[in-house]
Amino acid sequence: MVGKVVDLQAIGTERYGIGIPNNRPQLCRAINEALDDFLQDSWEATFKDFLGPAGVNPANKNPKKTSACEEPGPAFTKR
């Protein structure tokens, strides 16, 4: 089955995230570090390789860094 090419520029400015359990600051930092490395080192080439053939232009919208992790909240307690 051949997929349909979608004009990603027309979709909008949705923000996406990765769901992780609450109060996992080390996991959040590790994920952010891996994503930041990707954004700095590979984003542009990967975008061109996978979306360039579909005619999608990155228009210099590469985010350079992820948002900071939220501060851990109170620990979950059982009742």
PDB file as gemmi writes it, atoms N, CA and C in Angstrom:
CRYST1    1.000    1.000    1.000  90.00  90.00  90.00 P 1                      
ATOM      1  N   MET A   1       0.846  -1.186   0.000  1.00  0.00           N  
ATOM      2  CA  MET A   1       0.000   0.000   0.000  1.00  0.00           C  
ATOM      3  C   MET A   1       0.885   1.242   0.000  1.00  0.00           C  
ATOM      4  N   VAL A   2       0.551   2.182  -0.836  1.00  0.00           N  
ATOM      5  CA  VAL A   2       1.306   3.424  -0.935  1.00  0.00           C  
ATOM      6  C   VAL A   2       0.607   4.476  -0.078  1.00  0.00           C  
ATOM      7  N   GLY A   3       1.393   5.153   0.775  1.00  0.00           N  
ATOM      8  CA  GLY A   3       0.824   6.186   1.634  1.00  0.00           C  
ATOM      9  C   GLY A   3       0.616   7.488   0.885  1.00  0.00           C  
ATOM     10  N   LYS A   4      -0.177   8.348   1.485  1.00  0.00           N  
ATOM     11  CA  LYS A   4      -0.464   9.650   0.901  1.00  0.00           C  
ATOM     12  C   LYS A   4       0.527  10.678   1.440  1.00  0.00           C  
ATOM     13  N   VAL A   5       1.080  11.493   0.580  1.00  0.00           N  
ATOM     14  CA  VAL A   5       1.991  12.558   0.994  1.00  0.00           C  
ATOM     15  C   VAL A   5       1.150  13.727   1.486  1.00  0.00           C  
ATOM     16  N   VAL A   6       1.469  14.200   2.677  1.00  0.00           N  
ATOM     17  CA  VAL A   6       0.729  15.300   3.289  1.00  0.00           C  
ATOM     18  C   VAL A   6       1.620  16.527   3.332  1.00  0.00           C  
ATOM     19  N   ASP A   7       1.075  17.677   2.994  1.00  0.00           N  
ATOM     20  CA  ASP A   7       1.827  18.931   3.084  1.00  0.00           C  
ATOM     21  C   ASP A   7       1.905  19.323   4.555  1.00  0.00           C  
ATOM     22  N   LEU A   8       3.041  19.048   5.177  1.00  0.00           N  
ATOM     23  CA  LEU A   8       3.184  19.315   6.602  1.00  0.00           C  
ATOM     24  C   LEU A   8       3.160  20.796   6.925  1.00  0.00           C  
ATOM     25  N   GLN A   9       3.448  21.634   5.964  1.00  0.00           N  
ATOM     26  CA  GLN A   9       3.429  23.067   6.215  1.00  0.00           C  
ATOM     27  C   GLN A   9       2.001  23.567   6.425  1.00  0.00           C  
ATOM     28  N   ALA A  10       1.017  22.824   5.933  1.00  0.00           N  
ATOM     29  CA  ALA A  10      -0.370  23.259   6.061  1.00  0.00           C  
ATOM     30  C   ALA A  10      -1.025  22.735   7.328  1.00  0.00           C  
ATOM     31  N   ILE A  11      -0.361  21.858   8.058  1.00  0.00           N  
ATOM     32  CA  ILE A  11      -0.977  21.234   9.228  1.00  0.00           C  
ATOM     33  C   ILE A  11      -1.090  22.209  10.385  1.00  0.00           C  
ATOM     34  N   GLY A  12      -0.068  22.984  10.653  1.00  0.00           N  
ATOM     35  CA  GLY A  12      -0.146  23.945  11.738  1.00  0.00           C  
ATOM     36  C   GLY A  12       1.072  23.886  12.636  1.00  0.00           C  
ATOM     37  N   THR A  13       0.913  24.396  13.845  1.00  0.00           N  
ATOM     38  CA  THR A  13       2.032  24.494  14.781  1.00  0.00           C  
ATOM     39  C   THR A  13       1.826  23.598  15.987  1.00  0.00           C  
ATOM     40  N   GLU A  14       1.292  22.404  15.765  1.00  0.00           N  
ATOM     41  CA  GLU A  14       1.072  21.485  16.868  1.00  0.00           C  
ATOM     42  C   GLU A  14       2.383  21.196  17.578  1.00  0.00           C  
ATOM     43  N   ARG A  15       2.296  21.001  18.872  1.00  0.00           N  
ATOM     44  CA  ARG A  15       3.457  20.601  19.656  1.00  0.00           C  
ATOM     45  C   ARG A  15       3.217  19.171  20.100  1.00  0.00           C  
ATOM     46  N   TYR A  16       4.246  18.387  20.045  1.00  0.00           N  
ATOM     47  CA  TYR A  16       4.139  16.982  20.399  1.00  0.00           C  
ATOM     48  C   TYR A  16       5.006  16.709  21.611  1.00  0.00           C  
ATOM     49  N   GLY A  17       4.737  15.623  22.276  1.00  0.00           N  
ATOM     50  CA  GLY A  17       5.513  15.294  23.459  1.00  0.00           C  
ATOM     51  C   GLY A  17       5.689  13.800  23.603  1.00  0.00           C  
ATOM     52  N   ILE A  18       6.464  13.436  24.599  1.00  0.00           N  
ATOM     53  CA  ILE A  18       6.699  12.041  24.933  1.00  0.00           C  
ATOM     54  C   ILE A  18       6.149  11.832  26.334  1.00  0.00           C  
ATOM     55  N   GLY A  19       5.254  10.868  26.494  1.00  0.00           N  
ATOM     56  CA  GLY A  19       4.672  10.594  27.809  1.00  0.00           C  
ATOM     57  C   GLY A  19       5.595   9.716  28.636  1.00  0.00           C  
ATOM     58  N   ILE A  20       5.893  10.165  29.844  1.00  0.00           N  
ATOM     59  CA  ILE A  20       6.683   9.366  30.779  1.00  0.00           C  
ATOM     60  C   ILE A  20       5.986   9.441  32.132  1.00  0.00           C  
ATOM     61  N   PRO A  21       6.273   8.491  33.018  1.00  0.00           N  
ATOM     62  CA  PRO A  21       5.640   8.529  34.350  1.00  0.00           C  
ATOM     63  C   PRO A  21       6.007   9.810  35.105  1.00  0.00           C  
ATOM     64  N   ASN A  22       5.129  10.231  36.004  1.00  0.00           N  
ATOM     65  CA  ASN A  22       5.400  11.398  36.843  1.00  0.00           C  
ATOM     66  C   ASN A  22       6.615  11.154  37.732  1.00  0.00           C  
ATOM     67  N   ASN A  23       7.224  12.242  38.131  1.00  0.00           N  
ATOM     68  CA  ASN A  23       8.351  12.220  39.070  1.00  0.00           C  
ATOM     69  C   ASN A  23       9.503  11.354  38.591  1.00  0.00           C  
ATOM     70  N   ARG A  24       9.854  11.478  37.336  1.00  0.00           N  
ATOM     71  CA  ARG A  24      10.999  10.766  36.762  1.00  0.00           C  
ATOM     72  C   ARG A  24      11.952  11.793  36.147  1.00  0.00           C  
ATOM     73  N   PRO A  25      12.504  12.698  36.970  1.00  0.00           N  
ATOM     74  CA  PRO A  25      13.333  13.774  36.428  1.00  0.00           C  
ATOM     75  C   PRO A  25      14.578  13.281  35.698  1.00  0.00           C  
ATOM     76  N   GLN A  26      15.197  12.193  36.156  1.00  0.00           N  
ATOM     77  CA  GLN A  26      16.393  11.690  35.465  1.00  0.00           C  
ATOM     78  C   GLN A  26      16.021  11.154  34.089  1.00  0.00           C  
ATOM     79  N   LEU A  27      14.898  10.456  33.984  1.00  0.00           N  
ATOM     80  CA  LEU A  27      14.442   9.952  32.693  1.00  0.00           C  
ATOM     81  C   LEU A  27      14.130  11.113  31.755  1.00  0.00           C  
ATOM     82  N   CYS A  28      13.456  12.130  32.268  1.00  0.00           N  
ATOM     83  CA  CYS A  28      13.125  13.303  31.462  1.00  0.00           C  
ATOM     84  C   CYS A  28      14.398  13.973  30.945  1.00  0.00           C  
ATOM     85  N   ARG A  29      15.378  14.160  31.812  1.00  0.00           N  
ATOM     86  CA  ARG A  29      16.637  14.788  31.389  1.00  0.00           C  
ATOM     87  C   ARG A  29      17.356  13.930  30.350  1.00  0.00           C  
ATOM     88  N   ALA A  30      17.334  12.601  30.518  1.00  0.00           N  
ATOM     89  CA  ALA A  30      18.000  11.717  29.554  1.00  0.00           C  
ATOM     90  C   ALA A  30      17.322  11.795  28.186  1.00  0.00           C  
ATOM     91  N   ILE A  31      15.997  11.828  28.180  1.00  0.00           N  
ATOM     92  CA  ILE A  31      15.260  11.946  26.913  1.00  0.00           C  
ATOM     93  C   ILE A  31      15.556  13.294  26.265  1.00  0.00           C  
ATOM     94  N   ASN A  32      15.513  14.366  27.052  1.00  0.00           N  
ATOM     95  CA  ASN A  32      15.803  15.701  26.511  1.00  0.00           C  
ATOM     96  C   ASN A  32      17.215  15.777  25.946  1.00  0.00           C  
ATOM     97  N   GLU A  33      18.172  15.159  26.637  1.00  0.00           N  
ATOM     98  CA  GLU A  33      19.554  15.183  26.158  1.00  0.00           C  
ATOM     99  C   GLU A  33      19.667  14.480  24.803  1.00  0.00           C  
ATOM    100  N   ALA A  34      19.011  13.318  24.678  1.00  0.00           N  
ATOM    101  CA  ALA A  34      19.056  12.585  23.404  1.00  0.00           C  
ATOM    102  C   ALA A  34      18.388  13.394  22.291  1.00  0.00           C  
ATOM    103  N   LEU A  35      17.257  14.020  22.605  1.00  0.00           N  
ATOM    104  CA  LEU A  35      16.572  14.835  21.599  1.00  0.00           C  
ATOM    105  C   LEU A  35      17.387  16.070  21.229  1.00  0.00           C  
ATOM    106  N   ASP A  36      17.995  16.718  22.218  1.00  0.00           N  
ATOM    107  CA  ASP A  36      18.827  17.895  21.934  1.00  0.00           C  
ATOM    108  C   ASP A  36      20.007  17.523  21.035  1.00  0.00           C  
ATOM    109  N   ASP A  37      20.626  16.363  21.309  1.00  0.00           N  
ATOM    110  CA  ASP A  37      21.726  15.897  20.453  1.00  0.00           C  
ATOM    111  C   ASP A  37      21.233  15.699  19.024  1.00  0.00           C  
ATOM    112  N   PHE A  38      20.063  15.075  18.874  1.00  0.00           N  
ATOM    113  CA  PHE A  38      19.490  14.859  17.544  1.00  0.00           C  
ATOM    114  C   PHE A  38      19.221  16.192  16.849  1.00  0.00           C  
ATOM    115  N   LEU A  39      18.626  17.147  17.581  1.00  0.00           N  
ATOM    116  CA  LEU A  39      18.305  18.450  16.986  1.00  0.00           C  
ATOM    117  C   LEU A  39      19.561  19.171  16.513  1.00  0.00           C  
ATOM    118  N   GLN A  40      20.635  19.066  17.278  1.00  0.00           N  
ATOM    119  CA  GLN A  40      21.877  19.749  16.930  1.00  0.00           C  
ATOM    120  C   GLN A  40      22.634  19.054  15.802  1.00  0.00           C  
ATOM    121  N   ASP A  41      22.631  17.716  15.810  1.00  0.00           N  
ATOM    122  CA  ASP A  41      23.512  16.968  14.908  1.00  0.00           C  
ATOM    123  C   ASP A  41      22.844  16.351  13.683  1.00  0.00           C  
ATOM    124  N   SER A  42      21.579  15.997  13.766  1.00  0.00           N  
ATOM    125  CA  SER A  42      20.986  15.176  12.708  1.00  0.00           C  
ATOM    126  C   SER A  42      19.669  15.682  12.142  1.00  0.00           C  
ATOM    127  N   TRP A  43      19.034  16.636  12.795  1.00  0.00           N  
ATOM    128  CA  TRP A  43      17.680  17.039  12.401  1.00  0.00           C  
ATOM    129  C   TRP A  43      17.623  17.472  10.943  1.00  0.00           C  
ATOM    130  N   GLU A  44      18.500  18.361  10.565  1.00  0.00           N  
ATOM    131  CA  GLU A  44      18.449  18.939   9.227  1.00  0.00           C  
ATOM    132  C   GLU A  44      18.616  17.873   8.135  1.00  0.00           C  
ATOM    133  N   ALA A  45      19.620  17.014   8.285  1.00  0.00           N  
ATOM    134  CA  ALA A  45      19.854  15.969   7.285  1.00  0.00           C  
ATOM    135  C   ALA A  45      18.705  14.965   7.263  1.00  0.00           C  
ATOM    136  N   THR A  46      18.197  14.606   8.429  1.00  0.00           N  
ATOM    137  CA  THR A  46      17.086  13.650   8.499  1.00  0.00           C  
ATOM    138  C   THR A  46      15.843  14.239   7.854  1.00  0.00           C  
ATOM    139  N   PHE A  47      15.570  15.503   8.116  1.00  0.00           N  
ATOM    140  CA  PHE A  47      14.420  16.173   7.515  1.00  0.00           C  
ATOM    141  C   PHE A  47      14.528  16.118   5.996  1.00  0.00           C  
ATOM    142  N   LYS A  48      15.711  16.489   5.471  1.00  0.00           N  
ATOM    143  CA  LYS A  48      15.918  16.493   4.022  1.00  0.00           C  
ATOM    144  C   LYS A  48      15.769  15.093   3.433  1.00  0.00           C  
ATOM    145  N   ASP A  49      16.327  14.087   4.109  1.00  0.00           N  
ATOM    146  CA  ASP A  49      16.288  12.714   3.596  1.00  0.00           C  
ATOM    147  C   ASP A  49      14.872  12.154   3.543  1.00  0.00           C  
ATOM    148  N   PHE A  50      14.079  12.410   4.578  1.00  0.00           N  
ATOM    149  CA  PHE A  50      12.769  11.783   4.667  1.00  0.00           C  
ATOM    150  C   PHE A  50      11.625  12.647   4.139  1.00  0.00           C  
ATOM    151  N   LEU A  51      11.718  13.946   4.294  1.00  0.00           N  
ATOM    152  CA  LEU A  51      10.616  14.814   3.867  1.00  0.00           C  
ATOM    153  C   LEU A  51      10.942  15.623   2.625  1.00  0.00           C  
ATOM    154  N   GLY A  52      12.212  15.794   2.336  1.00  0.00           N  
ATOM    155  CA  GLY A  52      12.618  16.520   1.130  1.00  0.00           C  
ATOM    156  C   GLY A  52      12.046  15.929  -0.145  1.00  0.00           C  
ATOM    157  N   PRO A  53      12.094  14.576  -0.319  1.00  0.00           N  
ATOM    158  CA  PRO A  53      11.536  13.983  -1.532  1.00  0.00           C  
ATOM    159  C   PRO A  53      10.038  14.261  -1.715  1.00  0.00           C  
ATOM    160  N   ALA A  54       9.347  14.578  -0.634  1.00  0.00           N  
ATOM    161  CA  ALA A  54       7.923  14.904  -0.717  1.00  0.00           C  
ATOM    162  C   ALA A  54       7.710  16.387  -1.008  1.00  0.00           C  
ATOM    163  N   GLY A  55       8.813  17.143  -1.113  1.00  0.00           N  
ATOM    164  CA  GLY A  55       8.712  18.563  -1.414  1.00  0.00           C  
ATOM    165  C   GLY A  55       8.469  19.446  -0.209  1.00  0.00           C  
ATOM    166  N   VAL A  56       8.640  18.900   0.995  1.00  0.00           N  
ATOM    167  CA  VAL A  56       8.425  19.693   2.208  1.00  0.00           C  
ATOM    168  C   VAL A  56       9.689  20.489   2.497  1.00  0.00           C  
ATOM    169  N   ASN A  57       9.516  21.779   2.728  1.00  0.00           N  
ATOM    170  CA  ASN A  57      10.626  22.674   3.006  1.00  0.00           C  
ATOM    171  C   ASN A  57      10.695  22.943   4.501  1.00  0.00           C  
ATOM    172  N   PRO A  58      11.850  22.729   5.129  1.00  0.00           N  
ATOM    173  CA  PRO A  58      11.928  22.964   6.572  1.00  0.00           C  
ATOM    174  C   PRO A  58      11.789  24.418   6.962  1.00  0.00           C  
ATOM    175  N   ALA A  59      12.004  25.339   6.042  1.00  0.00           N  
ATOM    176  CA  ALA A  59      11.828  26.780   6.281  1.00  0.00           C  
ATOM    177  C   ALA A  59      12.523  27.245   7.553  1.00  0.00           C  
ATOM    178  N   ASN A  60      13.676  26.640   7.847  1.00  0.00           N  
ATOM    179  CA  ASN A  60      14.477  27.048   9.008  1.00  0.00           C  
ATOM    180  C   ASN A  60      13.693  27.025  10.319  1.00  0.00           C  
ATOM    181  N   LYS A  61      12.823  26.054  10.489  1.00  0.00           N  
ATOM    182  CA  LYS A  61      12.034  25.964  11.716  1.00  0.00           C  
ATOM    183  C   LYS A  61      12.571  24.898  12.665  1.00  0.00           C  
ATOM    184  N   ASN A  62      13.843  24.569  12.530  1.00  0.00           N  
ATOM    185  CA  ASN A  62      14.439  23.564  13.396  1.00  0.00           C  
ATOM    186  C   ASN A  62      14.491  24.084  14.820  1.00  0.00           C  
ATOM    187  N   PRO A  63      13.772  23.426  15.733  1.00  0.00           N  
ATOM    188  CA  PRO A  63      13.930  23.824  17.131  1.00  0.00           C  
ATOM    189  C   PRO A  63      15.335  23.444  17.566  1.00  0.00           C  
ATOM    190  N   LYS A  64      16.013  24.306  18.266  1.00  0.00           N  
ATOM    191  CA  LYS A  64      17.404  24.046  18.622  1.00  0.00           C  
ATOM    192  C   LYS A  64      17.552  23.317  19.952  1.00  0.00           C  
ATOM    193  N   LYS A  65      16.497  23.335  20.767  1.00  0.00           N  
ATOM    194  CA  LYS A  65      16.594  22.740  22.098  1.00  0.00           C  
ATOM    195  C   LYS A  65      15.197  22.371  22.582  1.00  0.00           C  
ATOM    196  N   THR A  66      15.114  21.322  23.381  1.00  0.00           N  
ATOM    197  CA  THR A  66      13.826  20.928  23.960  1.00  0.00           C  
ATOM    198  C   THR A  66      13.465  21.844  25.118  1.00  0.00           C  
ATOM    199  N   SER A  67      12.204  21.833  25.494  1.00  0.00           N  
ATOM    200  CA  SER A  67      11.762  22.586  26.673  1.00  0.00           C  
ATOM    201  C   SER A  67      12.285  21.902  27.926  1.00  0.00           C  
ATOM    202  N   ALA A  68      12.469  22.673  28.966  1.00  0.00           N  
ATOM    203  CA  ALA A  68      12.959  22.106  30.227  1.00  0.00           C  
ATOM    204  C   ALA A  68      11.946  21.124  30.810  1.00  0.00           C  
ATOM    205  N   CYS A  69      12.443  20.158  31.552  1.00  0.00           N  
ATOM    206  CA  CYS A  69      11.569  19.201  32.237  1.00  0.00           C  
ATOM    207  C   CYS A  69      10.824  19.930  33.352  1.00  0.00           C  
ATOM    208  N   GLU A  70       9.619  19.457  33.634  1.00  0.00           N  
ATOM    209  CA  GLU A  70       8.874  20.019  34.757  1.00  0.00           C  
ATOM    210  C   GLU A  70       9.529  19.572  36.056  1.00  0.00           C  
ATOM    211  N   GLU A  71       9.416  20.401  37.062  1.00  0.00           N  
ATOM    212  CA  GLU A  71       9.935  20.029  38.373  1.00  0.00           C  
ATOM    213  C   GLU A  71       9.114  18.869  38.924  1.00  0.00           C  
ATOM    214  N   PRO A  72       9.751  17.923  39.636  1.00  0.00           N  
ATOM    215  CA  PRO A  72       8.991  16.814  40.204  1.00  0.00           C  
ATOM    216  C   PRO A  72       7.976  17.327  41.216  1.00  0.00           C  
ATOM    217  N   GLY A  73       6.824  16.693  41.237  1.00  0.00           N  
ATOM    218  CA  GLY A  73       5.777  17.052  42.194  1.00  0.00           C  
ATOM    219  C   GLY A  73       5.840  16.146  43.405  1.00  0.00           C  
ATOM    220  N   PRO A  74       4.839  16.262  44.274  1.00  0.00           N  
ATOM    221  CA  PRO A  74       4.804  15.396  45.453  1.00  0.00           C  
ATOM    222  C   PRO A  74       4.732  13.924  45.037  1.00  0.00           C  
ATOM    223  N   ALA A  75       5.321  13.066  45.825  1.00  0.00           N  
ATOM    224  CA  ALA A  75       5.317  11.637  45.524  1.00  0.00           C  
ATOM    225  C   ALA A  75       3.892  11.094  45.599  1.00  0.00           C  
ATOM    226  N   PHE A  76       3.592  10.138  44.739  1.00  0.00           N  
ATOM    227  CA  PHE A  76       2.294   9.480  44.739  1.00  0.00           C  
ATOM    228  C   PHE A  76       2.194   8.589  45.966  1.00  0.00           C  
ATOM    229  N   THR A  77       1.079   8.665  46.642  1.00  0.00           N  
ATOM    230  CA  THR A  77       0.890   7.821  47.824  1.00  0.00           C  
ATOM    231  C   THR A  77      -0.345   6.969  47.658  1.00  0.00           C  
ATOM    232  N   LYS A  78      -0.249   5.719  48.141  1.00  0.00           N  
ATOM    233  CA  LYS A  78      -1.406   4.822  48.105  1.00  0.00           C  
ATOM    234  C   LYS A  78      -2.283   5.108  49.309  1.00  0.00           C  
ATOM    235  N   ARG A  79      -3.570   4.849  49.128  1.00  0.00           N  
ATOM    236  CA  ARG A  79      -4.498   4.999  50.250  1.00  0.00           C  
ATOM    237  C   ARG A  79      -4.973   3.662  50.707  1.00  0.00           C  
TER     238      ARG A  79                                                      
END                                                                             
